[in-house]
Amino acid sequence: MNHGRLVLLFSNYNHFWVEHIWGHHKRVATDEDPASSALNEPFWTFIFKCWYESFVSAMRLEGKFQRGRGRGFICLQNRILTPFAVSFAIDYAIFAYLGPRALAMQLVQSLLTAFLTDNANYIEHYGLRRERRSDKTDEWGLYNDYERPGWMHAWNTGDRITNWMVFKIERHPDHHVNAGRPYQILRTFKESPTYPTGYAGMFVLSWIPPLFFAIMNPLVRKAHEDYARQLQEGTHDKLFPKGSNNVSSAYKKTGEDFYQPGSSEYGGRVDCDIHENIAGPVWEPSEQPAPSTAQGQEALKKGCKSL
C-alpha cells in the first residue's frame, strides 16, 4: 500500500486510494459509486462526474476515519491533506529547480494519471449493477444494502497484452471478490462478463460513445441474463470459487465489509486454483505436487484460465 501512496504523491492524486478501498470497493456496481458507469452513460460526462464525486467521497471517508480516532479533519495524520501538501512541495521544487516547462510536464502527467485511471474505472463496471435489497441508507443518505459484490459485477478479459501492461487488473472480478488477493495470482473465468478486446482497445472504444454503446450494450444485457440464469439454475456457486472479501487494506485484511470464508486469497500461489484445499502465502515455496494434466483440464472445463 505504501508504494502505491508514494506513486500518488508524484501524480497529485492522493485521495484516490482512500476512495478506492473504502468507497469504490464497498459501493461497486451501484448508482452510489461514482466510479461505476451506468448503462448509456457517455465517458466524456462520466470522467468529470467521477473526479468530483470521488474526491467528495474520499474527503467524507477520511473525515469519518479521523473522527473515529478522536481527531479533527485538519490534522497531520490526515491521509489526504498531508500527502497533498507533500505533492505541492514536489511540484514547487520542480518549478523552482527545473523551470515552468518542467512543472507543466508534471501537471500534464498528473492529469493523464487521473484520466487513464478513471478511464479504466469507466470500462471496468459499465452497465453492471448489483441488486438493492432494501432502502437502508448510510450517514450520507446513500443506499447501502446491496447483494455482495460478485463475479458478475465487473468486466473481465484474459488478453495477454493487457495482462502485461496493467499487472492483471483486467482480471477485475477476482480483484473485487477477493480484494486482498495479490495481483500476480488474480484469476479469470470465462463465465464472468467479458470484454470483446483488451484494455487498449476498450479505452479507444470508450472515447466514441455511440460505437461503445452499440458494442457493449448487448454484452451488458447478456451479462445480466447470464447471471439471472446462473442463479435460477443453481450453477453460479459451481462455476466460481467460494468466498468473498471485497474490502482489504493494511488496516484490516478481512471482514471490513462483505466477508465469506472459502477460497483463500492466496490459494494455489498460481493464476488458477487447480488444487483443492491449497492455502498459504503466495511468497512461500509450494510443497504441493504439480497439478496433473487431468486436474488442469478439469479446471479449464470449469472456466478458469491461466495465462
mmCIF file of C-alpha atoms in Angstrom:
data_model
loop_
_atom_site.group_PDB
_atom_site.id
_atom_site.type_symbol
_atom_site.label_atom_id
_atom_site.label_comp_id
_atom_site.label_asym_id
_atom_site.label_seq_id
_atom_site.Cartn_x
_atom_site.Cartn_y
_atom_site.Cartn_z
ATOM 1 C CA MET A 1 0.000 0.000 0.000
ATOM 2 C CA ASN A 2 2.791 2.436 0.873
ATOM 3 C CA HIS A 3 4.365 2.028 -2.565
ATOM 4 C CA GLY A 4 1.066 2.973 -4.175
ATOM 5 C CA ARG A 5 0.685 6.023 -1.947
ATOM 6 C CA LEU A 6 4.214 7.113 -2.880
ATOM 7 C CA VAL A 7 3.342 6.951 -6.576
ATOM 8 C CA LEU A 8 0.220 9.039 -5.953
ATOM 9 C CA LEU A 9 2.361 11.769 -4.370
ATOM 10 C CA PHE A 10 4.040 12.352 -7.724
ATOM 11 C CA SER A 11 0.749 12.412 -9.623
ATOM 12 C CA ASN A 12 -1.237 14.754 -7.331
ATOM 13 C CA TYR A 13 -3.912 12.079 -6.923
ATOM 14 C CA ASN A 14 -3.609 11.410 -3.208
ATOM 15 C CA HIS A 15 -7.282 10.923 -2.406
ATOM 16 C CA PHE A 16 -7.653 8.061 -4.884
ATOM 17 C CA TRP A 17 -6.611 5.193 -2.627
ATOM 18 C CA VAL A 18 -8.933 6.216 0.221
ATOM 19 C CA GLU A 19 -11.941 6.356 -2.085
ATOM 20 C CA HIS A 20 -10.911 3.236 -3.994
ATOM 21 C CA ILE A 21 -10.630 0.969 -0.956
ATOM 22 C CA TRP A 22 -13.469 2.180 1.269
ATOM 23 C CA GLY A 23 -15.707 3.824 -1.323
ATOM 24 C CA HIS A 24 -15.422 2.056 -4.658
ATOM 25 C CA HIS A 25 -14.920 -1.457 -3.282
ATOM 26 C CA LYS A 26 -17.899 -1.058 -0.959
ATOM 27 C CA ARG A 27 -20.289 0.565 -3.472
ATOM 28 C CA VAL A 28 -19.075 -1.015 -6.705
ATOM 29 C CA ALA A 29 -21.678 -1.719 -9.394
ATOM 30 C CA THR A 30 -24.272 0.597 -7.831
ATOM 31 C CA ASP A 31 -25.536 4.073 -8.676
ATOM 32 C CA GLU A 32 -23.952 5.244 -5.407
ATOM 33 C CA ASP A 33 -20.462 4.562 -6.743
ATOM 34 C CA PRO A 34 -19.048 7.434 -8.834
ATOM 35 C CA ALA A 35 -16.545 5.031 -10.416
ATOM 36 C CA SER A 36 -19.175 2.583 -11.745
ATOM 37 C CA SER A 37 -20.533 3.865 -15.043
ATOM 38 C CA ALA A 38 -24.208 3.395 -15.830
ATOM 39 C CA LEU A 39 -25.721 1.965 -18.993
ATOM 40 C CA ASN A 40 -25.671 4.577 -21.788
ATOM 41 C CA GLU A 41 -23.547 6.974 -19.719
ATOM 42 C CA PRO A 42 -21.009 8.628 -22.063
ATOM 43 C CA PHE A 43 -17.385 8.555 -20.996
ATOM 44 C CA TRP A 44 -16.965 12.305 -21.526
ATOM 45 C CA THR A 45 -19.571 13.146 -18.879
ATOM 46 C CA PHE A 46 -18.618 10.243 -16.611
ATOM 47 C CA ILE A 47 -14.997 11.329 -16.218
ATOM 48 C CA PHE A 48 -15.795 14.755 -14.743
ATOM 49 C CA LYS A 49 -18.544 13.379 -12.517
ATOM 50 C CA CYS A 50 -16.185 10.648 -11.326
ATOM 51 C CA TRP A 51 -13.396 13.100 -10.493
ATOM 52 C CA TYR A 52 -15.672 15.388 -8.493
ATOM 53 C CA GLU A 53 -17.786 12.805 -6.672
ATOM 54 C CA SER A 54 -14.811 10.556 -5.906
ATOM 55 C CA PHE A 55 -12.985 13.484 -4.306
ATOM 56 C CA VAL A 56 -16.040 14.401 -2.216
ATOM 57 C CA SER A 57 -16.474 10.772 -1.163
ATOM 58 C CA ALA A 58 -12.801 10.455 -0.223
ATOM 59 C CA MET A 59 -12.990 13.562 1.965
ATOM 60 C CA ARG A 60 -16.106 12.235 3.711
ATOM 61 C CA LEU A 61 -14.489 8.873 4.330
ATOM 62 C CA GLU A 62 -11.314 10.465 5.660
ATOM 63 C CA GLY A 63 -13.323 12.727 7.951
ATOM 64 C CA LYS A 64 -15.089 9.672 9.370
ATOM 65 C CA PHE A 65 -11.749 7.892 9.789
ATOM 66 C CA GLN A 66 -10.216 10.786 11.728
ATOM 67 C CA ARG A 67 -13.302 11.326 13.906
ATOM 68 C CA GLY A 68 -13.195 7.659 14.849
ATOM 69 C CA ARG A 69 -9.727 8.284 16.246
ATOM 70 C CA GLY A 70 -10.708 11.385 18.157
ATOM 71 C CA ARG A 71 -9.108 13.845 15.746
ATOM 72 C CA GLY A 72 -10.434 16.723 13.699
ATOM 73 C CA PHE A 73 -10.369 16.621 9.916
ATOM 74 C CA ILE A 74 -7.454 19.032 9.655
ATOM 75 C CA CYS A 75 -4.586 17.217 11.308
ATOM 76 C CA LEU A 76 -1.118 15.980 10.473
ATOM 77 C CA GLN A 77 -2.412 12.399 10.296
ATOM 78 C CA ASN A 78 -4.928 13.251 7.565
ATOM 79 C CA ARG A 79 -4.217 10.762 4.781
ATOM 80 C CA ILE A 80 -5.345 13.160 2.052
ATOM 81 C CA LEU A 81 -4.410 16.695 3.119
ATOM 82 C CA THR A 82 -0.877 15.900 4.305
ATOM 83 C CA PRO A 83 0.033 13.986 1.125
ATOM 84 C CA PHE A 84 -1.401 16.828 -0.975
ATOM 85 C CA ALA A 85 0.895 19.218 0.902
ATOM 86 C CA VAL A 86 3.819 16.950 0.002
ATOM 87 C CA SER A 87 2.666 16.856 -3.635
ATOM 88 C CA PHE A 88 2.535 20.656 -3.667
ATOM 89 C CA ALA A 89 6.091 20.749 -2.312
ATOM 90 C CA ILE A 90 7.205 18.353 -5.063
ATOM 91 C CA ASP A 91 5.527 20.483 -7.726
ATOM 92 C CA TYR A 92 7.092 23.643 -6.313
ATOM 93 C CA ALA A 93 10.540 22.028 -6.233
ATOM 94 C CA ILE A 94 10.160 21.000 -9.878
ATOM 95 C CA PHE A 95 9.229 24.572 -10.765
ATOM 96 C CA ALA A 96 11.997 26.138 -8.674
ATOM 97 C CA TYR A 97 14.816 23.906 -9.871
ATOM 98 C CA LEU A 98 13.718 22.867 -13.357
ATOM 99 C CA GLY A 99 11.508 25.718 -14.504
ATOM 100 C CA PRO A 100 7.943 26.278 -15.718
ATOM 101 C CA ARG A 101 8.151 23.811 -18.613
ATOM 102 C CA ALA A 102 9.063 21.009 -16.240
ATOM 103 C CA LEU A 103 6.170 21.981 -13.972
ATOM 104 C CA ALA A 104 3.824 21.961 -16.966
ATOM 105 C CA MET A 105 5.028 18.458 -17.839
ATOM 106 C CA GLN A 106 4.491 17.359 -14.238
ATOM 107 C CA LEU A 107 0.926 18.685 -14.222
ATOM 108 C CA VAL A 108 0.165 17.100 -17.604
ATOM 109 C CA GLN A 109 1.354 13.682 -16.429
ATOM 110 C CA SER A 110 -0.722 14.115 -13.266
ATOM 111 C CA LEU A 111 -3.791 14.836 -15.377
ATOM 112 C CA LEU A 112 -3.063 11.829 -17.579
ATOM 113 C CA THR A 113 -2.756 9.640 -14.480
ATOM 114 C CA ALA A 114 -6.217 10.669 -13.309
ATOM 115 C CA PHE A 115 -7.639 10.412 -16.825
ATOM 116 C CA LEU A 116 -6.356 6.904 -17.528
ATOM 117 C CA THR A 117 -7.179 5.640 -14.036
ATOM 118 C CA ASP A 118 -10.801 6.675 -14.335
ATOM 119 C CA ASN A 119 -10.983 5.643 -17.975
ATOM 120 C CA ALA A 120 -10.238 2.177 -16.608
ATOM 121 C CA ASN A 121 -12.945 2.616 -13.978
ATOM 122 C CA TYR A 122 -15.402 3.553 -16.722
ATOM 123 C CA ILE A 123 -14.961 0.336 -18.665
ATOM 124 C CA GLU A 124 -14.489 -1.987 -15.676
ATOM 125 C CA HIS A 125 -18.102 -1.897 -14.443
ATOM 126 C CA TYR A 126 -20.019 -0.350 -17.341
ATOM 127 C CA GLY A 127 -23.727 -1.143 -17.087
ATOM 128 C CA LEU A 128 -23.327 -3.815 -14.402
ATOM 129 C CA ARG A 129 -25.442 -3.368 -11.291
ATOM 130 C CA ARG A 130 -25.951 -5.239 -8.027
ATOM 131 C CA GLU A 131 -29.439 -5.848 -6.678
ATOM 132 C CA ARG A 132 -30.562 -3.421 -3.980
ATOM 133 C CA ARG A 133 -32.243 -5.329 -1.171
ATOM 134 C CA SER A 134 -33.765 -2.524 0.881
ATOM 135 C CA ASP A 135 -33.967 1.260 1.193
ATOM 136 C CA LYS A 136 -31.451 1.453 4.047
ATOM 137 C CA THR A 137 -29.036 4.362 3.742
ATOM 138 C CA ASP A 138 -25.729 5.377 5.291
ATOM 139 C CA GLU A 139 -24.892 8.610 7.132
ATOM 140 C CA TRP A 140 -24.650 10.447 3.809
ATOM 141 C CA GLY A 141 -28.051 9.318 2.563
ATOM 142 C CA LEU A 142 -26.671 6.771 0.087
ATOM 143 C CA TYR A 143 -28.342 3.391 -0.327
ATOM 144 C CA ASN A 144 -26.075 0.790 1.244
ATOM 145 C CA ASP A 145 -27.962 -2.506 1.350
ATOM 146 C CA TYR A 146 -26.982 -4.456 -1.761
ATOM 147 C CA GLU A 147 -26.126 -8.031 -2.600
ATOM 148 C CA ARG A 148 -22.439 -8.700 -2.117
ATOM 149 C CA PRO A 149 -20.066 -7.863 -4.985
ATOM 150 C CA GLY A 150 -19.561 -10.974 -7.051
ATOM 151 C CA TRP A 151 -18.032 -12.487 -10.145
ATOM 152 C CA MET A 152 -20.717 -10.964 -12.398
ATOM 153 C CA HIS A 153 -20.274 -7.345 -11.295
ATOM 154 C CA ALA A 154 -17.070 -6.440 -13.145
ATOM 155 C CA TRP A 155 -15.772 -6.915 -16.669
ATOM 156 C CA ASN A 156 -13.054 -9.438 -17.310
ATOM 157 C CA THR A 157 -10.528 -10.240 -20.012
ATOM 158 C CA GLY A 158 -7.663 -12.663 -20.432
ATOM 159 C CA ASP A 159 -5.938 -10.503 -23.055
ATOM 160 C CA ARG A 160 -2.189 -11.095 -22.842
ATOM 161 C CA ILE A 161 -1.016 -7.596 -23.774
ATOM 162 C CA THR A 162 -3.367 -6.053 -21.219
ATOM 163 C CA ASN A 163 -2.120 -8.609 -18.721
ATOM 164 C CA TRP A 164 1.452 -7.409 -19.195
ATOM 165 C CA MET A 165 0.579 -3.696 -19.283
ATOM 166 C CA VAL A 166 -1.632 -3.337 -16.209
ATOM 167 C CA PHE A 167 -0.491 -6.157 -13.917
ATOM 168 C CA LYS A 168 -3.577 -8.351 -14.322
ATOM 169 C CA ILE A 169 -6.063 -5.749 -13.090
ATOM 170 C CA GLU A 170 -8.128 -6.725 -16.126
ATOM 171 C CA ARG A 171 -8.983 -9.847 -14.133
ATOM 172 C CA HIS A 172 -11.268 -7.463 -12.340
ATOM 173 C CA PRO A 173 -13.991 -9.728 -10.931
ATOM 174 C CA ASP A 174 -11.398 -11.603 -8.843
ATOM 175 C CA HIS A 175 -9.944 -8.274 -7.676
ATOM 176 C CA HIS A 176 -13.326 -7.213 -6.290
ATOM 177 C CA VAL A 177 -14.404 -10.554 -4.872
ATOM 178 C CA ASN A 178 -11.012 -11.095 -3.216
ATOM 179 C CA ALA A 179 -9.641 -7.587 -2.715
ATOM 180 C CA GLY A 180 -6.554 -8.746 -0.838
ATOM 181 C CA ARG A 181 -5.504 -11.294 -3.435
ATOM 182 C CA PRO A 182 -2.061 -10.395 -4.886
ATOM 183 C CA TYR A 183 -2.195 -9.232 -8.489
ATOM 184 C CA GLN A 184 0.245 -11.954 -9.530
ATOM 185 C CA ILE A 185 -2.376 -14.658 -8.986
ATOM 186 C CA LEU A 186 -5.621 -12.948 -9.955
ATOM 187 C CA ARG A 187 -7.782 -15.362 -11.923
ATOM 188 C CA THR A 188 -10.005 -15.052 -14.965
ATOM 189 C CA PHE A 189 -13.209 -17.021 -15.550
ATOM 190 C CA LYS A 190 -14.875 -17.193 -18.935
ATOM 191 C CA GLU A 191 -18.339 -17.144 -17.325
ATOM 192 C CA SER A 192 -17.774 -13.608 -15.985
ATOM 193 C CA PRO A 193 -18.769 -10.657 -18.208
ATOM 194 C CA THR A 194 -16.004 -10.445 -20.804
ATOM 195 C CA TYR A 195 -14.753 -7.585 -22.981
ATOM 196 C CA PRO A 196 -14.615 -8.021 -26.750
ATOM 197 C CA THR A 197 -10.984 -6.813 -26.669
ATOM 198 C CA GLY A 198 -8.207 -5.763 -24.283
ATOM 199 C CA TYR A 199 -7.924 -2.540 -22.299
ATOM 200 C CA ALA A 200 -6.188 -0.541 -25.036
ATOM 201 C CA GLY A 201 -8.979 -1.285 -27.486
ATOM 202 C CA MET A 202 -11.663 -0.674 -24.862
ATOM 203 C CA PHE A 203 -10.156 2.696 -23.921
ATOM 204 C CA VAL A 204 -10.256 3.924 -27.513
ATOM 205 C CA LEU A 205 -13.733 2.472 -27.978
ATOM 206 C CA SER A 206 -14.992 4.316 -24.882
ATOM 207 C CA TRP A 207 -13.932 7.650 -26.406
ATOM 208 C CA ILE A 208 -16.557 7.147 -29.149
ATOM 209 C CA PRO A 209 -19.795 6.735 -27.140
ATOM 210 C CA PRO A 210 -22.173 5.694 -29.968
ATOM 211 C CA LEU A 211 -19.805 2.944 -31.092
ATOM 212 C CA PHE A 212 -19.099 1.916 -27.499
ATOM 213 C CA PHE A 213 -22.815 1.625 -26.718
ATOM 214 C CA ALA A 214 -23.500 -0.320 -29.919
ATOM 215 C CA ILE A 215 -20.891 -2.926 -28.985
ATOM 216 C CA MET A 216 -21.207 -3.029 -25.197
ATOM 217 C CA ASN A 217 -24.941 -2.688 -24.532
ATOM 218 C CA PRO A 218 -25.786 -6.131 -25.972
ATOM 219 C CA LEU A 219 -22.969 -7.587 -23.857
ATOM 220 C CA VAL A 220 -24.386 -5.863 -20.760
ATOM 221 C CA ARG A 221 -27.788 -7.424 -21.431
ATOM 222 C CA LYS A 222 -26.140 -10.803 -21.931
ATOM 223 C CA ALA A 223 -24.214 -10.435 -18.653
ATOM 224 C CA HIS A 224 -27.404 -9.744 -16.697
ATOM 225 C CA GLU A 225 -29.205 -12.606 -18.430
ATOM 226 C CA ASP A 226 -26.310 -14.983 -17.734
ATOM 227 C CA TYR A 227 -26.283 -14.000 -14.060
ATOM 228 C CA ALA A 228 -30.045 -14.480 -13.724
ATOM 229 C CA ARG A 229 -29.798 -17.877 -15.405
ATOM 230 C CA GLN A 230 -26.887 -18.944 -13.171
ATOM 231 C CA LEU A 231 -28.912 -18.084 -10.073
ATOM 232 C CA GLN A 232 -32.071 -19.718 -11.390
ATOM 233 C CA GLU A 233 -30.314 -22.929 -12.393
ATOM 234 C CA GLY A 234 -28.147 -23.009 -9.274
ATOM 235 C CA THR A 235 -24.915 -23.109 -11.282
ATOM 236 C CA HIS A 236 -23.358 -19.854 -10.053
ATOM 237 C CA ASP A 237 -21.710 -21.361 -6.974
ATOM 238 C CA LYS A 238 -20.396 -24.251 -9.060
ATOM 239 C CA LEU A 239 -18.775 -22.018 -11.668
ATOM 240 C CA PHE A 240 -16.882 -19.725 -9.298
ATOM 241 C CA PRO A 241 -14.765 -20.248 -6.155
ATOM 242 C CA LYS A 242 -16.418 -19.868 -2.784
ATOM 243 C CA GLY A 243 -15.553 -16.977 -0.525
ATOM 244 C CA SER A 244 -15.687 -13.198 -0.613
ATOM 245 C CA ASN A 245 -13.672 -10.354 0.880
ATOM 246 C CA ASN A 246 -14.423 -7.197 -1.056
ATOM 247 C CA VAL A 247 -12.570 -4.702 1.178
ATOM 248 C CA SER A 248 -8.997 -5.376 2.263
ATOM 249 C CA SER A 249 -6.328 -2.975 3.489
ATOM 250 C CA ALA A 250 -3.310 -2.726 5.763
ATOM 251 C CA TYR A 251 -5.707 -1.616 8.493
ATOM 252 C CA LYS A 252 -7.888 -4.701 8.267
ATOM 253 C CA LYS A 253 -7.229 -7.592 5.904
ATOM 254 C CA THR A 254 -10.616 -9.293 6.144
ATOM 255 C CA GLY A 255 -14.104 -8.735 7.469
ATOM 256 C CA GLU A 256 -14.416 -4.980 6.990
ATOM 257 C CA ASP A 257 -17.412 -5.352 4.694
ATOM 258 C CA PHE A 258 -18.775 -8.437 2.932
ATOM 259 C CA TYR A 259 -16.834 -11.471 4.077
ATOM 260 C CA GLN A 260 -17.497 -15.109 3.359
ATOM 261 C CA PRO A 261 -14.951 -17.811 4.202
ATOM 262 C CA GLY A 262 -13.979 -20.005 1.315
ATOM 263 C CA SER A 263 -11.494 -19.512 -1.456
ATOM 264 C CA SER A 264 -8.178 -18.460 0.058
ATOM 265 C CA GLU A 265 -6.900 -15.137 -1.190
ATOM 266 C CA TYR A 266 -3.508 -16.762 -1.575
ATOM 267 C CA GLY A 267 -4.743 -20.209 -2.536
ATOM 268 C CA GLY A 268 -2.703 -22.080 -5.085
ATOM 269 C CA ARG A 269 0.025 -19.462 -5.483
ATOM 270 C CA VAL A 270 -0.743 -19.587 -9.196
ATOM 271 C CA ASP A 271 -3.061 -17.860 -11.653
ATOM 272 C CA CYS A 272 -5.655 -20.602 -11.426
ATOM 273 C CA ASP A 273 -6.535 -22.639 -8.345
ATOM 274 C CA ILE A 274 -6.391 -26.153 -9.736
ATOM 275 C CA HIS A 275 -5.807 -27.986 -6.473
ATOM 276 C CA GLU A 276 -8.472 -28.139 -3.836
ATOM 277 C CA ASN A 277 -7.688 -27.075 -0.272
ATOM 278 C CA ILE A 278 -4.478 -25.250 -1.161
ATOM 279 C CA ALA A 279 -3.694 -22.303 1.077
ATOM 280 C CA GLY A 280 -0.715 -20.351 2.328
ATOM 281 C CA PRO A 281 1.165 -17.156 1.473
ATOM 282 C CA VAL A 282 1.871 -16.695 -2.202
ATOM 283 C CA TRP A 283 5.525 -15.945 -1.495
ATOM 284 C CA GLU A 284 6.293 -19.240 0.229
ATOM 285 C CA PRO A 285 7.609 -22.100 -1.919
ATOM 286 C CA SER A 286 4.972 -24.689 -2.543
ATOM 287 C CA GLU A 287 5.404 -28.232 -1.330
ATOM 288 C CA GLN A 288 2.264 -29.284 -3.140
ATOM 289 C CA PRO A 289 2.695 -31.648 -6.089
ATOM 290 C CA ALA A 290 2.288 -30.149 -9.526
ATOM 291 C CA PRO A 291 -1.249 -30.470 -10.877
ATOM 292 C CA SER A 292 -1.833 -33.366 -13.199
ATOM 293 C CA THR A 293 -2.958 -32.845 -16.756
ATOM 294 C CA ALA A 294 -6.342 -34.299 -15.864
ATOM 295 C CA GLN A 295 -6.744 -31.839 -12.999
ATOM 296 C CA GLY A 296 -5.758 -28.965 -15.263
ATOM 297 C CA GLN A 297 -8.266 -29.982 -17.904
ATOM 298 C CA GLU A 298 -10.986 -30.264 -15.284
ATOM 299 C CA ALA A 299 -10.218 -26.758 -14.027
ATOM 300 C CA LEU A 300 -10.352 -25.366 -17.537
ATOM 301 C CA LYS A 301 -13.734 -27.008 -18.046
ATOM 302 C CA LYS A 302 -14.924 -25.036 -15.034
ATOM 303 C CA GLY A 303 -13.919 -21.867 -16.785
ATOM 304 C CA CYS A 304 -10.671 -20.986 -15.042
ATOM 305 C CA LYS A 305 -7.933 -19.975 -17.461
ATOM 306 C CA SER A 306 -4.277 -19.481 -16.635
ATOM 307 C CA LEU A 307 -2.241 -17.291 -18.962
#
